[in-house]
Amino acid sequence: MLRPHQHRLLLLLPTATYRTAAFVEAARHLGVDLTVASERPSTFQDANPGGLVTLDFSDPERAVAQARAFARDHPLQGVVGVDDDTAVVAAAIAGALGLRGNGVVAARAARDKHEQRTLLAAAGVPVPGFALHRIDEDARQLAAGVSYPCVLKPLRLAASRGVIRADTPGAFVAAFERVKRILEDADSRAILIEDFVPGREYALEGLLLAGELHVLALFDKPDPLDGPYFEETIYVTPSRLPEDDQRAVAACAGRAAAALGLREGPVHAELRVNPRGPWLIELAARPIGGRCSGALRFGTGDGGGGKGWVSLEELVIRHALAIPLPTLERERAASGVMMIPVPGAGVLREVRGVDAARAVPLVEEVAIIAHPGQELVPWPEGARYPGFIFARGATPEAVEAALRAAHRRLQFVLV
């Protein structure tokens, strides 16, 4: 185990995140001191003043002041945000404390879908046609002036929550009112209207080093994402795209990151590919969401001295702390994850068939996150998956088949 001297990482973890265990394990493996910051006080904070701190994620300037006060007694050498909101806070803290990270302006641009679209279009990055509208505008008047099919989406919600395709003026009006209801408790009062871009969708996981994008993995999304809602399901890597198309996807993502001003740390990009080439759909200044990082391992597995595989979280932590990176090469095996679709609206009573799903060849883990008594909310109002299935094998085709077979064995009982 590595034990760098005086390496303390400030990890910004919202209380509702899936990411805690993976980052804590990566920090433990590296032997770095870890301070977990959340937006709500922990009952254990007084007992562990160096390991826990409360920051106001809704106000980056206040969070900077809180982090600066904490760092007087516990000097920080790195900061990492794990989602879109905390990426902005992490950038503000990094700038104030002289740590490695992106500028706040760039992080905000990645966070706001309209600002991102505007900058990318100006830089010549292929993006859908788009227009910003207030939620108090007349939906019927707007419906008469847009091109179809189109996509309505909130500016700052994650995991495709509130994203709806409309093919007709009537569907547009219904979608607009639905997104408006979803935004009632949000801090944004605007809706982005975009042209629908046909084609297969792909996810790129990368790491920026001094402005250069290093592709860590390119995921196929074998299930078409054509709407009307955009709940994701399967990610499989390595991609089955032809090599020339893969290079074009990577180049598009790299141009997008540069156009936003991002220079350091993880990026997660969503792109579509059609006969006209790749189109940038979203780019976030954070690692892949949920528990999907479990599908990624780096190195050869022996690691020299029995170190084993390197996780995505370890790469992110090493980069933030300027600890040398051992490798950016993904394992040779194919791997994948299924974000288990929400089976319907209702309260979860039980999940049957978990052992049978785990017994499917190539399946490594079936992680049910939802608990009995929890309300399951389908997309577009919902944004949380009931669980994840992971598989590894010799080919992407075999991994995809294993994920589907395991899913068929699960039965969610709702009341």
mmCIF file of C-alpha atoms in Angstrom:
data_model
loop_
_atom_site.group_PDB
_atom_site.id
_atom_site.type_symbol
_atom_site.label_atom_id
_atom_site.label_comp_id
_atom_site.label_asym_id
_atom_site.label_seq_id
_atom_site.Cartn_x
_atom_site.Cartn_y
_atom_site.Cartn_z
ATOM 1 C CA MET A 1 0.000 0.000 0.000
ATOM 2 C CA LEU A 2 1.254 3.452 -0.875
ATOM 3 C CA ARG A 3 1.585 5.891 1.985
ATOM 4 C CA PRO A 4 2.286 9.351 0.574
ATOM 5 C CA HIS A 5 3.376 11.817 3.175
ATOM 6 C CA GLN A 6 0.957 14.576 4.115
ATOM 7 C CA HIS A 7 -1.576 13.891 1.381
ATOM 8 C CA ARG A 8 -5.051 14.928 2.449
ATOM 9 C CA LEU A 9 -7.910 14.869 -0.034
ATOM 10 C CA LEU A 10 -11.135 16.827 0.397
ATOM 11 C CA LEU A 11 -13.862 14.695 -1.194
ATOM 12 C CA LEU A 12 -17.168 16.456 -1.850
ATOM 13 C CA LEU A 13 -19.879 13.828 -1.407
ATOM 14 C CA PRO A 14 -23.568 14.771 -1.407
ATOM 15 C CA THR A 15 -25.500 12.736 1.119
ATOM 16 C CA ALA A 16 -27.606 11.111 -1.629
ATOM 17 C CA THR A 17 -24.677 9.854 -3.727
ATOM 18 C CA TYR A 18 -23.872 6.244 -4.587
ATOM 19 C CA ARG A 19 -20.146 7.039 -4.744
ATOM 20 C CA THR A 20 -19.019 6.967 -1.107
ATOM 21 C CA ALA A 21 -17.740 3.396 -0.768
ATOM 22 C CA ALA A 22 -15.674 3.381 -3.972
ATOM 23 C CA PHE A 23 -13.847 6.625 -3.178
ATOM 24 C CA VAL A 24 -13.278 5.723 0.480
ATOM 25 C CA GLU A 25 -11.805 2.373 -0.554
ATOM 26 C CA ALA A 26 -9.547 4.016 -3.149
ATOM 27 C CA ALA A 27 -8.267 6.536 -0.591
ATOM 28 C CA ARG A 28 -7.668 3.755 1.930
ATOM 29 C CA HIS A 29 -5.745 1.753 -0.652
ATOM 30 C CA LEU A 30 -3.569 4.738 -1.493
ATOM 31 C CA GLY A 31 -2.975 5.513 2.175
ATOM 32 C CA VAL A 32 -4.038 9.145 1.855
ATOM 33 C CA ASP A 33 -5.876 11.057 4.549
ATOM 34 C CA LEU A 34 -9.459 11.577 3.487
ATOM 35 C CA THR A 35 -11.835 14.322 4.553
ATOM 36 C CA VAL A 36 -15.406 13.755 3.423
ATOM 37 C CA ALA A 37 -17.426 16.938 2.967
ATOM 38 C CA SER A 38 -21.197 16.847 2.704
ATOM 39 C CA GLU A 39 -23.940 19.452 2.767
ATOM 40 C CA ARG A 40 -25.440 18.115 5.989
ATOM 41 C CA PRO A 41 -23.696 17.823 9.366
ATOM 42 C CA SER A 42 -22.742 14.315 10.441
ATOM 43 C CA THR A 43 -23.401 13.030 13.946
ATOM 44 C CA PHE A 44 -19.797 11.737 13.899
ATOM 45 C CA GLN A 45 -18.208 15.044 12.893
ATOM 46 C CA ASP A 46 -17.191 16.048 16.418
ATOM 47 C CA ALA A 47 -15.606 12.634 16.984
ATOM 48 C CA ASN A 48 -13.649 12.828 13.720
ATOM 49 C CA PRO A 49 -12.936 16.522 13.056
ATOM 50 C CA GLY A 50 -10.271 15.791 10.441
ATOM 51 C CA GLY A 51 -12.329 13.253 8.532
ATOM 52 C CA LEU A 52 -15.688 14.997 8.238
ATOM 53 C CA VAL A 53 -16.708 18.545 7.451
ATOM 54 C CA THR A 54 -19.894 20.328 6.406
ATOM 55 C CA LEU A 55 -19.812 22.633 3.360
ATOM 56 C CA ASP A 56 -22.575 24.635 1.755
ATOM 57 C CA PHE A 57 -22.673 23.078 -1.732
ATOM 58 C CA SER A 58 -25.407 25.517 -2.808
ATOM 59 C CA ASP A 59 -23.085 28.509 -2.322
ATOM 60 C CA PRO A 60 -19.541 27.973 -3.685
ATOM 61 C CA GLU A 61 -18.208 31.180 -2.136
ATOM 62 C CA ARG A 62 -19.422 30.161 1.314
ATOM 63 C CA ALA A 63 -18.054 26.657 0.750
ATOM 64 C CA VAL A 64 -14.668 28.177 -0.049
ATOM 65 C CA ALA A 65 -14.679 30.104 3.226
ATOM 66 C CA GLN A 66 -15.633 26.965 5.141
ATOM 67 C CA ALA A 67 -12.955 24.911 3.373
ATOM 68 C CA ARG A 68 -10.342 27.585 4.005
ATOM 69 C CA ALA A 69 -11.171 27.586 7.720
ATOM 70 C CA PHE A 70 -10.954 23.787 7.817
ATOM 71 C CA ALA A 71 -7.613 23.794 5.978
ATOM 72 C CA ARG A 72 -5.995 25.977 8.655
ATOM 73 C CA ASP A 73 -5.945 22.981 10.982
ATOM 74 C CA HIS A 74 -5.993 20.249 8.324
ATOM 75 C CA PRO A 75 -3.976 21.331 5.266
ATOM 76 C CA LEU A 76 -5.411 20.057 1.992
ATOM 77 C CA GLN A 77 -3.439 18.838 -1.020
ATOM 78 C CA GLY A 78 -6.366 18.014 -3.308
ATOM 79 C CA VAL A 79 -10.111 18.341 -3.803
ATOM 80 C CA VAL A 80 -12.549 16.222 -5.843
ATOM 81 C CA GLY A 81 -16.250 16.704 -6.585
ATOM 82 C CA VAL A 82 -18.215 13.635 -7.626
ATOM 83 C CA ASP A 83 -21.230 15.175 -9.373
ATOM 84 C CA ASP A 84 -22.180 18.223 -11.437
ATOM 85 C CA ASP A 85 -22.907 20.523 -8.486
ATOM 86 C CA THR A 86 -19.860 19.592 -6.421
ATOM 87 C CA ALA A 87 -17.608 19.894 -9.491
ATOM 88 C CA VAL A 88 -18.287 23.642 -9.385
ATOM 89 C CA VAL A 89 -17.633 23.802 -5.646
ATOM 90 C CA ALA A 90 -14.429 21.782 -6.077
ATOM 91 C CA ALA A 91 -13.230 24.206 -8.756
ATOM 92 C CA ALA A 92 -13.865 27.174 -6.459
ATOM 93 C CA ILE A 93 -11.998 25.528 -3.564
ATOM 94 C CA ALA A 94 -9.110 24.461 -5.811
ATOM 95 C CA GLY A 95 -8.711 28.003 -7.110
ATOM 96 C CA ALA A 96 -8.815 29.546 -3.630
ATOM 97 C CA LEU A 97 -6.372 27.075 -2.072
ATOM 98 C CA GLY A 98 -4.026 26.673 -5.027
ATOM 99 C CA LEU A 99 -4.917 23.036 -5.683
ATOM 100 C CA ARG A 100 -5.077 21.176 -8.968
ATOM 101 C CA GLY A 101 -8.430 21.637 -10.704
ATOM 102 C CA ASN A 102 -10.483 23.492 -13.270
ATOM 103 C CA GLY A 103 -11.417 27.134 -13.234
ATOM 104 C CA VAL A 104 -14.820 28.022 -11.829
ATOM 105 C CA VAL A 105 -15.962 29.561 -15.109
ATOM 106 C CA ALA A 106 -15.206 26.328 -16.960
ATOM 107 C CA ALA A 107 -16.867 24.170 -14.307
ATOM 108 C CA ARG A 108 -19.988 26.345 -14.390
ATOM 109 C CA ALA A 109 -20.084 26.132 -18.174
ATOM 110 C CA ALA A 110 -20.012 22.358 -17.987
ATOM 111 C CA ARG A 111 -22.766 22.430 -15.368
ATOM 112 C CA ASP A 112 -25.227 24.622 -17.293
ATOM 113 C CA LYS A 113 -26.586 22.950 -20.434
ATOM 114 C CA HIS A 114 -27.412 26.194 -22.236
ATOM 115 C CA GLU A 115 -24.081 27.830 -21.518
ATOM 116 C CA GLN A 116 -22.356 24.630 -22.585
ATOM 117 C CA ARG A 117 -24.311 24.506 -25.847
ATOM 118 C CA THR A 118 -23.542 28.160 -26.575
ATOM 119 C CA LEU A 119 -19.795 27.766 -26.085
ATOM 120 C CA LEU A 120 -19.602 24.516 -28.037
ATOM 121 C CA ALA A 121 -21.570 25.888 -30.970
ATOM 122 C CA ALA A 122 -19.323 28.961 -31.062
ATOM 123 C CA ALA A 123 -16.265 26.686 -31.160
ATOM 124 C CA GLY A 124 -17.665 24.635 -34.035
ATOM 125 C CA VAL A 125 -18.289 21.494 -31.992
ATOM 126 C CA PRO A 126 -21.275 19.610 -33.492
ATOM 127 C CA VAL A 127 -24.237 20.059 -31.127
ATOM 128 C CA PRO A 128 -28.002 19.951 -31.635
ATOM 129 C CA GLY A 129 -29.780 23.154 -32.600
ATOM 130 C CA PHE A 130 -31.062 24.728 -29.386
ATOM 131 C CA ALA A 131 -33.009 27.585 -27.843
ATOM 132 C CA LEU A 132 -33.643 28.636 -24.246
ATOM 133 C CA HIS A 133 -37.142 29.412 -23.009
ATOM 134 C CA ARG A 134 -38.696 30.445 -19.702
ATOM 135 C CA ILE A 135 -41.143 28.086 -18.054
ATOM 136 C CA ASP A 136 -43.753 30.851 -17.917
ATOM 137 C CA GLU A 137 -43.878 31.202 -21.718
ATOM 138 C CA ASP A 138 -46.930 30.042 -23.660
ATOM 139 C CA ALA A 139 -46.279 26.411 -24.588
ATOM 140 C CA ARG A 140 -48.762 26.453 -27.495
ATOM 141 C CA GLN A 141 -47.084 29.429 -29.114
ATOM 142 C CA LEU A 142 -43.680 27.798 -28.698
ATOM 143 C CA ALA A 143 -44.981 24.533 -30.145
ATOM 144 C CA ALA A 144 -45.908 26.278 -33.366
ATOM 145 C CA GLY A 145 -42.376 27.533 -33.938
ATOM 146 C CA VAL A 146 -40.087 24.578 -33.172
ATOM 147 C CA SER A 147 -38.808 21.830 -35.467
ATOM 148 C CA TYR A 148 -39.815 18.227 -34.845
ATOM 149 C CA PRO A 149 -38.748 15.924 -33.403
ATOM 150 C CA CYS A 150 -37.312 17.968 -30.562
ATOM 151 C CA VAL A 151 -36.140 17.370 -27.003
ATOM 152 C CA LEU A 152 -37.100 19.415 -23.946
ATOM 153 C CA LYS A 153 -34.703 19.342 -21.005
ATOM 154 C CA PRO A 154 -34.029 21.184 -17.740
ATOM 155 C CA LEU A 155 -30.771 23.090 -17.515
ATOM 156 C CA ARG A 156 -29.321 21.486 -14.408
ATOM 157 C CA LEU A 157 -31.005 18.214 -13.521
ATOM 158 C CA ALA A 158 -28.920 15.038 -13.773
ATOM 159 C CA ALA A 159 -29.452 11.470 -15.008
ATOM 160 C CA SER A 160 -31.821 12.558 -17.812
ATOM 161 C CA ARG A 161 -34.474 13.596 -15.307
ATOM 162 C CA GLY A 162 -37.075 15.748 -17.022
ATOM 163 C CA VAL A 163 -35.719 15.073 -20.521
ATOM 164 C CA ILE A 164 -38.597 14.394 -22.945
ATOM 165 C CA ARG A 165 -38.845 14.003 -26.718
ATOM 166 C CA ALA A 166 -41.784 15.549 -28.564
ATOM 167 C CA ASP A 167 -42.738 14.677 -32.141
ATOM 168 C CA THR A 168 -45.813 16.892 -32.559
ATOM 169 C CA PRO A 169 -47.119 20.232 -31.265
ATOM 170 C CA GLY A 170 -49.555 18.401 -28.977
ATOM 171 C CA ALA A 171 -46.775 16.273 -27.527
ATOM 172 C CA PHE A 172 -44.653 19.420 -27.097
ATOM 173 C CA VAL A 173 -47.319 21.160 -25.021
ATOM 174 C CA ALA A 174 -47.751 18.087 -22.806
ATOM 175 C CA ALA A 175 -43.981 17.704 -22.381
ATOM 176 C CA PHE A 176 -43.493 21.392 -21.608
ATOM 177 C CA GLU A 177 -46.090 21.278 -18.843
ATOM 178 C CA ARG A 178 -44.559 18.089 -17.455
ATOM 179 C CA VAL A 179 -41.045 19.538 -17.317
ATOM 180 C CA LYS A 180 -42.499 22.675 -15.746
ATOM 181 C CA ARG A 181 -43.964 20.570 -12.917
ATOM 182 C CA ILE A 182 -40.655 18.761 -12.444
ATOM 183 C CA LEU A 183 -38.912 22.129 -12.090
ATOM 184 C CA GLU A 184 -41.255 23.420 -9.380
ATOM 185 C CA ASP A 185 -38.714 22.612 -6.659
ATOM 186 C CA ALA A 186 -35.612 23.344 -8.742
ATOM 187 C CA ASP A 187 -33.539 26.521 -8.769
ATOM 188 C CA SER A 188 -33.804 26.894 -12.548
ATOM 189 C CA ARG A 189 -36.845 28.410 -14.264
ATOM 190 C CA ALA A 190 -35.832 27.706 -17.851
ATOM 191 C CA ILE A 191 -36.178 24.871 -20.348
ATOM 192 C CA LEU A 192 -33.766 24.060 -23.163
ATOM 193 C CA ILE A 193 -35.415 23.060 -26.451
ATOM 194 C CA GLU A 194 -33.121 21.075 -28.760
ATOM 195 C CA ASP A 195 -33.306 19.312 -32.083
ATOM 196 C CA PHE A 196 -33.397 15.550 -31.659
ATOM 197 C CA VAL A 197 -30.193 14.025 -33.040
ATOM 198 C CA PRO A 198 -30.714 10.497 -34.414
ATOM 199 C CA GLY A 199 -28.034 7.859 -34.070
ATOM 200 C CA ARG A 200 -26.479 5.480 -31.578
ATOM 201 C CA GLU A 201 -25.329 6.940 -28.281
ATOM 202 C CA TYR A 202 -21.953 6.394 -26.631
ATOM 203 C CA ALA A 203 -20.378 7.405 -23.335
ATOM 204 C CA LEU A 204 -16.763 8.473 -23.084
ATOM 205 C CA GLU A 205 -14.852 8.405 -19.823
ATOM 206 C CA GLY A 206 -11.699 10.480 -19.833
ATOM 207 C CA LEU A 207 -9.084 12.230 -17.750
ATOM 208 C CA LEU A 208 -7.737 15.683 -18.589
ATOM 209 C CA LEU A 209 -4.047 16.215 -17.905
ATOM 210 C CA ALA A 210 -2.911 19.808 -18.505
ATOM 211 C CA GLY A 211 -5.632 20.233 -21.110
ATOM 212 C CA GLU A 212 -5.012 16.962 -22.965
ATOM 213 C CA LEU A 213 -7.857 14.455 -22.958
ATOM 214 C CA HIS A 214 -6.845 10.859 -22.264
ATOM 215 C CA VAL A 215 -9.635 8.431 -23.125
ATOM 216 C CA LEU A 216 -10.063 5.863 -20.362
ATOM 217 C CA ALA A 217 -13.005 4.010 -21.902
ATOM 218 C CA LEU A 218 -15.605 4.333 -24.622
ATOM 219 C CA PHE A 219 -18.906 2.645 -23.785
ATOM 220 C CA ASP A 220 -21.488 1.392 -26.246
ATOM 221 C CA LYS A 221 -25.114 1.948 -25.244
ATOM 222 C CA PRO A 222 -26.715 -0.950 -27.130
ATOM 223 C CA ASP A 223 -30.302 -0.038 -26.223
ATOM 224 C CA PRO A 224 -31.578 2.767 -28.481
ATOM 225 C CA LEU A 225 -32.221 6.029 -26.664
ATOM 226 C CA ASP A 226 -34.892 7.480 -28.915
ATOM 227 C CA GLY A 227 -37.358 8.643 -26.266
ATOM 228 C CA PRO A 228 -39.858 9.777 -25.338
ATOM 229 C CA TYR A 229 -37.826 9.456 -22.112
ATOM 230 C CA PHE A 230 -34.129 8.759 -21.766
ATOM 231 C CA GLU A 231 -33.547 6.351 -18.892
ATOM 232 C CA GLU A 232 -30.237 4.629 -19.577
ATOM 233 C CA THR A 233 -29.688 0.892 -19.246
ATOM 234 C CA ILE A 234 -26.582 -0.918 -20.511
ATOM 235 C CA TYR A 235 -23.009 0.351 -20.894
ATOM 236 C CA VAL A 236 -20.451 -2.029 -22.477
ATOM 237 C CA THR A 237 -16.774 -1.477 -23.248
ATOM 238 C CA PRO A 238 -14.660 -1.775 -25.354
ATOM 239 C CA SER A 239 -16.801 -0.121 -27.966
ATOM 240 C CA ARG A 240 -17.697 -1.963 -31.146
ATOM 241 C CA LEU A 241 -17.486 1.254 -33.151
ATOM 242 C CA PRO A 242 -14.940 1.168 -36.002
ATOM 243 C CA GLU A 243 -11.574 2.602 -34.998
ATOM 244 C CA ASP A 244 -11.950 5.669 -37.222
ATOM 245 C CA ASP A 245 -15.284 6.493 -35.575
ATOM 246 C CA GLN A 246 -13.778 6.009 -32.125
ATOM 247 C CA ARG A 247 -11.018 8.471 -32.941
ATOM 248 C CA ALA A 248 -13.601 10.949 -34.217
ATOM 249 C CA VAL A 249 -15.613 10.590 -30.997
ATOM 250 C CA ALA A 250 -12.499 11.175 -28.876
ATOM 251 C CA ALA A 251 -11.517 14.205 -30.949
ATOM 252 C CA CYS A 252 -15.022 15.671 -30.606
ATOM 253 C CA ALA A 253 -14.951 15.233 -26.822
ATOM 254 C CA GLY A 254 -11.479 16.767 -26.628
ATOM 255 C CA ARG A 255 -12.574 19.807 -28.634
ATOM 256 C CA ALA A 256 -15.605 20.173 -26.379
ATOM 257 C CA ALA A 257 -13.536 20.092 -23.190
ATOM 258 C CA ALA A 258 -11.175 22.699 -24.620
ATOM 259 C CA ALA A 259 -14.060 24.921 -25.733
ATOM 260 C CA LEU A 260 -15.435 24.921 -22.190
ATOM 261 C CA GLY A 261 -12.005 25.725 -20.736
ATOM 262 C CA LEU A 262 -11.650 22.444 -18.838
ATOM 263 C CA ARG A 263 -8.035 21.418 -18.250
ATOM 264 C CA GLU A 264 -7.763 19.006 -15.328
ATOM 265 C CA GLY A 265 -9.527 15.975 -13.942
ATOM 266 C CA PRO A 266 -12.229 13.542 -14.969
ATOM 267 C CA VAL A 267 -14.761 14.139 -17.717
ATOM 268 C CA HIS A 268 -17.811 12.141 -18.706
ATOM 269 C CA ALA A 269 -19.210 12.797 -22.177
ATOM 270 C CA GLU A 270 -22.329 11.584 -23.962
ATOM 271 C CA LEU A 271 -22.175 11.587 -27.757
ATOM 272 C CA ARG A 272 -24.303 10.377 -30.650
ATOM 273 C CA VAL A 273 -22.892 9.059 -33.912
ATOM 274 C CA ASN A 274 -24.730 9.099 -37.227
ATOM 275 C CA PRO A 275 -23.642 9.327 -40.893
ATOM 276 C CA ARG A 276 -22.668 12.966 -40.325
ATOM 277 C CA GLY A 277 -20.229 11.971 -37.579
ATOM 278 C CA PRO A 278 -20.196 12.449 -33.779
ATOM 279 C CA TRP A 279 -22.408 14.969 -31.973
ATOM 280 C CA LEU A 280 -21.695 16.191 -28.460
ATOM 281 C CA ILE A 281 -24.839 15.743 -26.342
ATOM 282 C CA GLU A 282 -23.459 16.407 -22.847
ATOM 283 C CA LEU A 283 -20.032 16.839 -21.247
ATOM 284 C CA ALA A 284 -19.595 16.875 -17.473
ATOM 285 C CA ALA A 285 -16.507 17.773 -15.422
ATOM 286 C CA ARG A 286 -16.845 14.692 -13.198
ATOM 287 C CA PRO A 287 -16.447 10.931 -13.352
ATOM 288 C CA ILE A 288 -19.174 8.565 -14.500
ATOM 289 C CA GLY A 289 -22.246 8.610 -12.249
ATOM 290 C CA GLY A 290 -23.960 6.108 -9.996
ATOM 291 C CA ARG A 291 -22.021 2.934 -9.333
ATOM 292 C CA CYS A 292 -21.097 2.519 -12.990
ATOM 293 C CA SER A 293 -17.388 3.021 -12.287
ATOM 294 C CA GLY A 294 -17.397 -0.584 -11.037
ATOM 295 C CA ALA A 295 -17.309 -1.619 -14.700
ATOM 296 C CA LEU A 296 -13.868 -0.042 -15.087
ATOM 297 C CA ARG A 297 -10.483 -1.378 -13.993
ATOM 298 C CA PHE A 298 -7.055 -0.378 -15.159
ATOM 299 C CA GLY A 299 -3.742 -2.182 -15.411
ATOM 300 C CA THR A 300 -3.068 -5.901 -15.732
ATOM 301 C CA GLY A 301 -4.375 -7.219 -12.420
ATOM 302 C CA ASP A 302 -0.991 -8.248 -11.035
ATOM 303 C CA GLY A 303 0.125 -4.684 -10.380
ATOM 304 C CA GLY A 304 3.601 -5.722 -9.289
ATOM 305 C CA GLY A 305 3.865 -6.731 -5.661
ATOM 306 C CA GLY A 306 0.251 -7.906 -5.611
ATOM 307 C CA LYS A 307 -1.243 -4.440 -5.925
ATOM 308 C CA GLY A 308 -4.017 -5.625 -8.230
ATOM 309 C CA TRP A 309 -6.340 -3.580 -10.379
ATOM 310 C CA VAL A 310 -6.467 0.213 -10.339
ATOM 311 C CA SER A 311 -9.946 1.700 -9.985
ATOM 312 C CA LEU A 312 -11.257 4.810 -11.686
ATOM 313 C CA GLU A 313 -11.566 6.463 -8.263
ATOM 314 C CA GLU A 314 -7.889 5.802 -7.582
ATOM 315 C CA LEU A 315 -6.921 7.479 -10.851
ATOM 316 C CA VAL A 316 -9.058 10.504 -9.964
ATOM 317 C CA ILE A 317 -7.567 10.771 -6.476
ATOM 318 C CA ARG A 318 -4.003 10.345 -7.731
ATOM 319 C CA HIS A 319 -4.512 13.077 -10.291
ATOM 320 C CA ALA A 320 -6.024 15.487 -7.769
ATOM 321 C CA LEU A 321 -3.115 14.950 -5.368
ATOM 322 C CA ALA A 322 -0.441 14.963 -8.104
ATOM 323 C CA ILE A 323 0.553 11.396 -7.208
ATOM 324 C CA PRO A 324 2.101 9.635 -10.244
ATOM 325 C CA LEU A 325 -0.419 7.716 -12.333
ATOM 326 C CA PRO A 326 0.515 4.026 -12.720
ATOM 327 C CA THR A 327 -1.447 3.433 -15.935
ATOM 328 C CA LEU A 328 -4.343 4.763 -17.941
ATOM 329 C CA GLU A 329 -4.796 1.521 -19.877
ATOM 330 C CA ARG A 330 -8.063 -0.302 -19.253
ATOM 331 C CA GLU A 331 -8.012 -4.059 -18.656
ATOM 332 C CA ARG A 332 -8.098 -6.291 -21.731
ATOM 333 C CA ALA A 333 -11.360 -8.030 -20.852
ATOM 334 C CA ALA A 334 -14.695 -6.624 -21.936
ATOM 335 C CA SER A 335 -16.903 -5.291 -19.159
ATOM 336 C CA GLY A 336 -20.269 -3.718 -18.679
ATOM 337 C CA VAL A 337 -22.919 -2.494 -16.319
ATOM 338 C CA MET A 338 -26.686 -2.440 -16.463
ATOM 339 C CA MET A 339 -28.437 0.343 -14.636
ATOM 340 C CA ILE A 340 -31.508 -1.686 -13.729
ATOM 341 C CA PRO A 341 -34.558 0.063 -15.219
ATOM 342 C CA VAL A 342 -37.271 1.236 -12.850
ATOM 343 C CA PRO A 343 -39.944 -1.474 -13.297
ATOM 344 C CA GLY A 344 -42.864 0.863 -12.633
ATOM 345 C CA ALA A 345 -44.291 3.366 -10.194
ATOM 346 C CA GLY A 346 -44.959 2.089 -6.703
ATOM 347 C CA VAL A 347 -43.475 1.093 -3.376
ATOM 348 C CA LEU A 348 -40.956 -1.728 -3.475
ATOM 349 C CA ARG A 349 -41.985 -4.764 -1.452
ATOM 350 C CA GLU A 350 -39.225 -7.195 -2.457
ATOM 351 C CA VAL A 351 -36.854 -8.225 -5.225
ATOM 352 C CA ARG A 352 -36.919 -11.866 -6.268
ATOM 353 C CA GLY A 353 -34.390 -13.814 -8.297
ATOM 354 C CA VAL A 354 -31.249 -12.031 -7.102
ATOM 355 C CA ASP A 355 -29.352 -15.283 -6.463
ATOM 356 C CA ALA A 356 -30.400 -16.599 -9.869
ATOM 357 C CA ALA A 357 -29.186 -13.396 -11.503
ATOM 358 C CA ARG A 358 -25.846 -13.640 -9.712
ATOM 359 C CA ALA A 359 -25.466 -17.210 -10.950
ATOM 360 C CA VAL A 360 -25.491 -16.159 -14.621
ATOM 361 C CA PRO A 361 -22.040 -16.854 -16.137
ATOM 362 C CA LEU A 362 -19.855 -13.722 -16.441
ATOM 363 C CA VAL A 363 -21.972 -11.777 -13.944
ATOM 364 C CA GLU A 364 -19.765 -10.464 -11.139
ATOM 365 C CA GLU A 365 -22.223 -8.513 -9.027
ATOM 366 C CA VAL A 366 -25.908 -7.748 -8.693
ATOM 367 C CA ALA A 367 -26.238 -4.743 -6.388
ATOM 368 C CA ILE A 368 -29.793 -3.872 -5.379
ATOM 369 C CA ILE A 369 -29.735 -0.327 -4.036
ATOM 370 C CA ALA A 370 -33.454 0.197 -3.476
ATOM 371 C CA HIS A 371 -34.802 -1.087 -0.172
ATOM 372 C CA PRO A 372 -38.214 -2.495 0.753
ATOM 373 C CA GLY A 373 -40.614 0.345 1.455
ATOM 374 C CA GLN A 374 -38.865 2.720 -0.953
ATOM 375 C CA GLU A 375 -40.956 4.473 -3.582
ATOM 376 C CA LEU A 376 -39.755 3.836 -7.122
ATOM 377 C CA VAL A 377 -40.330 6.704 -9.550
ATOM 378 C CA PRO A 378 -39.975 6.097 -13.311
ATOM 379 C CA TRP A 379 -38.426 8.589 -15.712
ATOM 380 C CA PRO A 380 -38.836 11.428 -16.532
ATOM 381 C CA GLU A 381 -39.811 12.412 -12.949
ATOM 382 C CA GLY A 382 -37.403 9.891 -11.421
ATOM 383 C CA ALA A 383 -33.615 9.789 -11.557
ATOM 384 C CA ARG A 384 -32.523 6.877 -9.351
ATOM 385 C CA TYR A 385 -31.998 3.305 -10.413
ATOM 386 C CA PRO A 386 -33.041 0.428 -8.141
ATOM 387 C CA GLY A 387 -29.730 -1.331 -8.690
ATOM 388 C CA PHE A 388 -26.820 -2.285 -10.920
ATOM 389 C CA ILE A 389 -25.602 -5.477 -12.602
ATOM 390 C CA PHE A 390 -21.922 -5.921 -13.513
ATOM 391 C CA ALA A 391 -20.350 -8.461 -15.868
ATOM 392 C CA ARG A 392 -16.976 -9.239 -17.457
ATOM 393 C CA GLY A 393 -16.049 -11.547 -20.286
ATOM 394 C CA ALA A 394 -14.021 -12.111 -23.424
ATOM 395 C CA THR A 395 -16.170 -10.006 -25.748
ATOM 396 C CA PRO A 396 -18.619 -7.096 -25.521
ATOM 397 C CA GLU A 397 -21.290 -9.329 -27.043
ATOM 398 C CA ALA A 398 -20.888 -11.930 -24.282
ATOM 399 C CA VAL A 399 -20.998 -9.262 -21.573
ATOM 400 C CA GLU A 400 -24.133 -7.678 -22.997
ATOM 401 C CA ALA A 401 -25.856 -11.062 -23.208
ATOM 402 C CA ALA A 402 -24.947 -11.833 -19.580
ATOM 403 C CA LEU A 403 -26.343 -8.523 -18.358
ATOM 404 C CA ARG A 404 -29.613 -9.108 -20.173
ATOM 405 C CA ALA A 405 -29.876 -12.692 -18.919
ATOM 406 C CA ALA A 406 -29.319 -11.615 -15.318
ATOM 407 C CA HIS A 407 -31.914 -8.872 -15.623
ATOM 408 C CA ARG A 408 -34.493 -11.339 -16.918
ATOM 409 C CA ARG A 409 -34.123 -13.314 -13.702
ATOM 410 C CA LEU A 410 -35.028 -10.362 -11.466
ATOM 411 C CA GLN A 411 -38.568 -9.654 -10.397
ATOM 412 C CA PHE A 412 -39.437 -6.416 -8.603
ATOM 413 C CA VAL A 413 -42.600 -6.710 -6.546
ATOM 414 C CA LEU A 414 -44.340 -3.357 -6.084
ATOM 415 C CA VAL A 415 -47.376 -2.348 -4.060
#
